[in-house]
């Protein structure tokens, strides 16, 4: 398991797309503490309260760049200038409900943007490892009661989920066509894709996500409105999948032809809960609040049941989740109850240290 004293990342040039986002900011903070030289490529953060802004991580990086991953030539130029060795690709249009409003932009960002990063990797000799982050929603969801394995079909009902399924297909195609492990001596690159569950944690203020929605309502003294109370999700703290991504990249560096494939990094089975139960736990941890059921039978389609099988990561990488749902919720709400008074970078670092001990 990755720990904060791990020497592997020290001095490595690591490019992170989407570093201004929720997961990207946490990854950048962790990599910074491990001594990596971080090149961040992203658009502006969502709000002035985002973890990226409040932590000030952008000022601690080798380069904090605003650019659109849909600009393929700009991506190649950035890669050429900074010569990264490891790439974590997180930049995306990440919201299901928004994808109904902007389906073409969602596809352009999530599919063509991913292909642009793959092409920048292909054009840059320095890159040895590429970890492409997608989502658990990339699978063809049959609302089944067991978790999806990495070899199951890609799909997706809504534009967001299907765009991530399409991105996975593109990643697999580029791996076979240009980064084939059987021809590693020719190209020298190892490419993997990773899928996580519903990731929560401090510093996320995105729209239509249960934790930010809860905190906004609580801070405003309003009831928490729940539109899909019985939807079941695999909840996990942001540090859980990030530890998996970082461990995988290290494994790929040392054994590049053994790990260049798809990987699930989900929570334990007991952390799979309904939206209503999670919101209830937020109130318990926060110390106040009430819930309001806004179920609408005519609402836009969202998956009701989705789980991941993490057996492969457990047995082949030695990775498994460290926290149960109660620990996950406690750490998440702790950030939101302390971010106004405490230095946010130190708060994040404190939570990373608590996680790895």
mmCIF file of N, CA and C in Angstrom, residues 250-308:
data_model
loop_
_atom_site.group_PDB
_atom_site.id
_atom_site.type_symbol
_atom_site.label_atom_id
_atom_site.label_comp_id
_atom_site.label_asym_id
_atom_site.label_seq_id
_atom_site.Cartn_x
_atom_site.Cartn_y
_atom_site.Cartn_z
ATOM 1 N N UNK A 250 3.139 2.635 -9.670
ATOM 2 C CA UNK A 250 4.451 2.139 -9.232
ATOM 3 C C UNK A 250 4.690 0.715 -9.731
ATOM 4 N N UNK A 251 3.666 -0.109 -9.638
ATOM 5 C CA UNK A 251 3.782 -1.490 -10.139
ATOM 6 C C UNK A 251 4.047 -1.486 -11.643
ATOM 7 N N UNK A 252 3.348 -0.618 -12.373
ATOM 8 C CA UNK A 252 3.518 -0.531 -13.825
ATOM 9 C C UNK A 252 4.938 -0.076 -14.186
ATOM 10 N N UNK A 253 5.487 0.812 -13.405
ATOM 11 C CA UNK A 253 6.850 1.310 -13.648
ATOM 12 C C UNK A 253 7.857 0.165 -13.574
ATOM 13 N N UNK A 254 7.696 -0.689 -12.563
ATOM 14 C CA UNK A 254 8.665 -1.763 -12.334
ATOM 15 C C UNK A 254 8.387 -3.008 -13.174
ATOM 16 N N UNK A 255 7.119 -3.227 -13.541
ATOM 17 C CA UNK A 255 6.759 -4.404 -14.344
ATOM 18 C C UNK A 255 5.741 -3.952 -15.394
ATOM 19 N N UNK A 256 6.182 -3.220 -16.407
ATOM 20 C CA UNK A 256 5.270 -2.521 -17.316
ATOM 21 C C UNK A 256 4.340 -3.401 -18.137
ATOM 22 N N UNK A 257 4.697 -4.641 -18.377
ATOM 23 C CA UNK A 257 3.834 -5.491 -19.208
ATOM 24 C C UNK A 257 2.870 -6.338 -18.383
ATOM 25 N N UNK A 258 2.947 -6.266 -17.069
ATOM 26 C CA UNK A 258 2.124 -7.121 -16.212
ATOM 27 C C UNK A 258 0.849 -6.467 -15.712
ATOM 28 N N UNK A 259 0.806 -5.145 -15.740
ATOM 29 C CA UNK A 259 -0.315 -4.448 -15.092
ATOM 30 C C UNK A 259 -1.052 -3.485 -16.023
ATOM 31 N N UNK A 260 -0.722 -3.483 -17.315
ATOM 32 C CA UNK A 260 -1.310 -2.515 -18.254
ATOM 33 C C UNK A 260 -2.670 -3.013 -18.738
ATOM 34 N N UNK A 261 -3.687 -2.826 -17.916
ATOM 35 C CA UNK A 261 -5.043 -3.302 -18.194
ATOM 36 C C UNK A 261 -6.027 -2.522 -17.339
ATOM 37 N N UNK A 262 -7.283 -2.937 -17.287
ATOM 38 C CA UNK A 262 -8.288 -2.253 -16.489
ATOM 39 C C UNK A 262 -8.311 -2.746 -15.051
ATOM 40 N N UNK A 263 -8.616 -1.815 -14.109
ATOM 41 C CA UNK A 263 -8.621 -2.150 -12.680
ATOM 42 C C UNK A 263 -9.776 -1.468 -11.965
ATOM 43 N N UNK A 264 -10.426 -2.207 -11.059
ATOM 44 C CA UNK A 264 -11.457 -1.643 -10.189
ATOM 45 C C UNK A 264 -10.875 -1.325 -8.819
ATOM 46 N N UNK A 265 -11.208 -0.143 -8.293
ATOM 47 C CA UNK A 265 -10.824 0.230 -6.929
ATOM 48 C C UNK A 265 -12.074 0.705 -6.193
ATOM 49 N N UNK A 266 -12.845 -0.242 -5.712
ATOM 50 C CA UNK A 266 -14.093 0.069 -5.023
ATOM 51 C C UNK A 266 -13.982 -0.156 -3.531
ATOM 52 N N UNK A 267 -15.064 0.120 -2.798
ATOM 53 C CA UNK A 267 -15.077 -0.050 -1.344
ATOM 54 C C UNK A 267 -15.413 -1.481 -0.945
ATOM 55 N N UNK A 268 -15.373 -1.723 0.342
ATOM 56 C CA UNK A 268 -15.839 -2.998 0.872
ATOM 57 C C UNK A 268 -17.348 -3.126 0.656
ATOM 58 N N UNK A 269 -17.810 -4.364 0.640
ATOM 59 C CA UNK A 269 -19.233 -4.607 0.382
ATOM 60 C C UNK A 269 -20.118 -3.902 1.397
ATOM 61 N N UNK A 270 -19.654 -3.813 2.662
ATOM 62 C CA UNK A 270 -20.497 -3.204 3.688
ATOM 63 C C UNK A 270 -20.583 -1.678 3.548
ATOM 64 N N UNK A 271 -19.771 -1.093 2.659
ATOM 65 C CA UNK A 271 -19.844 0.349 2.410
ATOM 66 C C UNK A 271 -20.804 0.693 1.282
ATOM 67 N N UNK A 272 -21.463 -0.305 0.744
ATOM 68 C CA UNK A 272 -22.446 -0.077 -0.313
ATOM 69 C C UNK A 272 -23.780 0.226 0.357
ATOM 70 N N UNK A 273 -24.215 1.479 0.241
ATOM 71 C CA UNK A 273 -25.394 1.952 0.982
ATOM 72 C C UNK A 273 -26.281 2.806 0.099
ATOM 73 N N UNK A 274 -27.491 3.069 0.574
ATOM 74 C CA UNK A 274 -28.403 3.945 -0.152
ATOM 75 C C UNK A 274 -28.013 5.406 0.059
ATOM 76 N N UNK A 275 -28.474 6.241 -0.848
ATOM 77 C CA UNK A 275 -28.239 7.680 -0.738
ATOM 78 C C UNK A 275 -28.842 8.207 0.565
ATOM 79 N N UNK A 276 -30.025 7.728 0.909
ATOM 80 C CA UNK A 276 -30.690 8.177 2.135
ATOM 81 C C UNK A 276 -29.857 7.856 3.375
ATOM 82 N N UNK A 277 -29.306 6.646 3.427
ATOM 83 C CA UNK A 277 -28.488 6.248 4.576
ATOM 84 C C UNK A 277 -27.239 7.114 4.689
ATOM 85 N N UNK A 278 -26.625 7.430 3.548
ATOM 86 C CA UNK A 278 -25.426 8.259 3.567
ATOM 87 C C UNK A 278 -25.748 9.666 4.051
ATOM 88 N N UNK A 279 -26.836 10.234 3.565
ATOM 89 C CA UNK A 279 -27.235 11.566 4.007
ATOM 90 C C UNK A 279 -27.562 11.574 5.503
ATOM 91 N N UNK A 280 -28.144 10.481 5.976
ATOM 92 C CA UNK A 280 -28.427 10.356 7.410
ATOM 93 C C UNK A 280 -27.138 10.370 8.215
ATOM 94 N N UNK A 281 -26.107 9.684 7.715
ATOM 95 C CA UNK A 281 -24.812 9.657 8.404
ATOM 96 C C UNK A 281 -24.146 11.036 8.389
ATOM 97 N N UNK A 282 -24.356 11.800 7.317
ATOM 98 C CA UNK A 282 -23.826 13.165 7.282
ATOM 99 C C UNK A 282 -24.430 13.982 8.426
ATOM 100 N N UNK A 283 -25.736 13.885 8.596
ATOM 101 C CA UNK A 283 -26.415 14.625 9.662
ATOM 102 C C UNK A 283 -25.897 14.193 11.034
ATOM 103 N N UNK A 284 -25.702 12.890 11.206
ATOM 104 C CA UNK A 284 -25.201 12.382 12.490
ATOM 105 C C UNK A 284 -23.824 12.951 12.795
ATOM 106 N N UNK A 285 -22.945 12.975 11.784
ATOM 107 C CA UNK A 285 -21.587 13.475 11.987
ATOM 108 C C UNK A 285 -21.571 15.000 12.145
ATOM 109 N N UNK A 286 -22.442 15.680 11.411
ATOM 110 C CA UNK A 286 -22.471 17.150 11.434
ATOM 111 C C UNK A 286 -23.105 17.668 12.722
ATOM 112 N N UNK A 287 -24.044 16.890 13.243
ATOM 113 C CA UNK A 287 -24.678 17.262 14.508
ATOM 114 C C UNK A 287 -25.997 17.985 14.375
ATOM 115 N N UNK A 288 -26.479 18.175 13.140
ATOM 116 C CA UNK A 288 -27.763 18.840 12.941
ATOM 117 C C UNK A 288 -28.253 18.576 11.525
ATOM 118 N N UNK A 289 -29.505 18.969 11.251
ATOM 119 C CA UNK A 289 -30.036 18.845 9.901
ATOM 120 C C UNK A 289 -31.217 17.913 9.804
ATOM 121 N N UNK A 290 -31.915 17.993 8.660
ATOM 122 C CA UNK A 290 -33.030 17.089 8.398
ATOM 123 C C UNK A 290 -33.086 16.763 6.911
ATOM 124 N N UNK A 291 -33.728 15.636 6.594
ATOM 125 C CA UNK A 291 -33.819 15.166 5.211
ATOM 126 C C UNK A 291 -35.213 15.392 4.658
ATOM 127 N N UNK A 292 -35.272 15.621 3.331
ATOM 128 C CA UNK A 292 -36.545 15.791 2.651
ATOM 129 C C UNK A 292 -36.545 14.950 1.390
ATOM 130 N N UNK A 293 -37.484 14.020 1.285
ATOM 131 C CA UNK A 293 -37.570 13.112 0.140
ATOM 132 C C UNK A 293 -38.231 13.829 -1.040
ATOM 133 N N UNK A 294 -37.464 13.980 -2.132
ATOM 134 C CA UNK A 294 -37.979 14.629 -3.334
ATOM 135 C C UNK A 294 -38.058 13.647 -4.504
ATOM 136 N N UNK A 295 -38.358 12.397 -4.212
ATOM 137 C CA UNK A 295 -38.445 11.383 -5.266
ATOM 138 C C UNK A 295 -39.414 11.821 -6.352
ATOM 139 N N UNK A 296 -39.003 11.651 -7.612
ATOM 140 C CA UNK A 296 -39.837 12.030 -8.750
ATOM 141 C C UNK A 296 -39.813 10.892 -9.767
ATOM 142 N N UNK A 297 -40.946 10.228 -9.986
ATOM 143 C CA UNK A 297 -40.956 9.093 -10.925
ATOM 144 C C UNK A 297 -40.625 9.495 -12.361
ATOM 145 N N UNK A 298 -40.728 10.782 -12.679
ATOM 146 C CA UNK A 298 -40.438 11.250 -14.035
ATOM 147 C C UNK A 298 -39.040 11.851 -14.163
ATOM 148 N N UNK A 299 -38.209 11.664 -13.136
ATOM 149 C CA UNK A 299 -36.866 12.259 -13.153
ATOM 150 C C UNK A 299 -35.992 11.586 -14.216
ATOM 151 N N UNK A 300 -34.936 12.275 -14.603
ATOM 152 C CA UNK A 300 -33.965 11.702 -15.545
ATOM 153 C C UNK A 300 -33.412 10.400 -14.996
ATOM 154 N N UNK A 301 -33.137 9.460 -15.907
ATOM 155 C CA UNK A 301 -32.659 8.146 -15.479
ATOM 156 C C UNK A 301 -31.282 8.230 -14.836
ATOM 157 N N UNK A 302 -31.165 7.626 -13.661
ATOM 158 C CA UNK A 302 -29.872 7.397 -13.030
ATOM 159 C C UNK A 302 -29.889 5.980 -12.481
ATOM 160 N N UNK A 303 -28.736 5.319 -12.531
ATOM 161 C CA UNK A 303 -28.667 3.930 -12.071
ATOM 162 C C UNK A 303 -29.108 3.821 -10.613
ATOM 163 N N UNK A 304 -29.852 2.771 -10.312
ATOM 164 C CA UNK A 304 -30.323 2.551 -8.946
ATOM 165 C C UNK A 304 -29.383 1.629 -8.161
ATOM 166 N N UNK A 305 -28.657 0.777 -8.877
ATOM 167 C CA UNK A 305 -27.792 -0.201 -8.206
ATOM 168 C C UNK A 305 -26.524 -0.385 -9.024
ATOM 169 N N UNK A 306 -25.374 -0.193 -8.382
ATOM 170 C CA UNK A 306 -24.102 -0.316 -9.089
ATOM 171 C C UNK A 306 -23.004 -0.664 -8.093
ATOM 172 N N UNK A 307 -22.305 -1.783 -8.332
ATOM 173 C CA UNK A 307 -21.252 -2.227 -7.433
ATOM 174 C C UNK A 307 -20.064 -2.745 -8.238
ATOM 175 N N UNK A 308 -18.894 -2.694 -7.632
ATOM 176 C CA UNK A 308 -17.667 -3.164 -8.266
ATOM 177 C C UNK A 308 -17.117 -4.389 -7.549
#
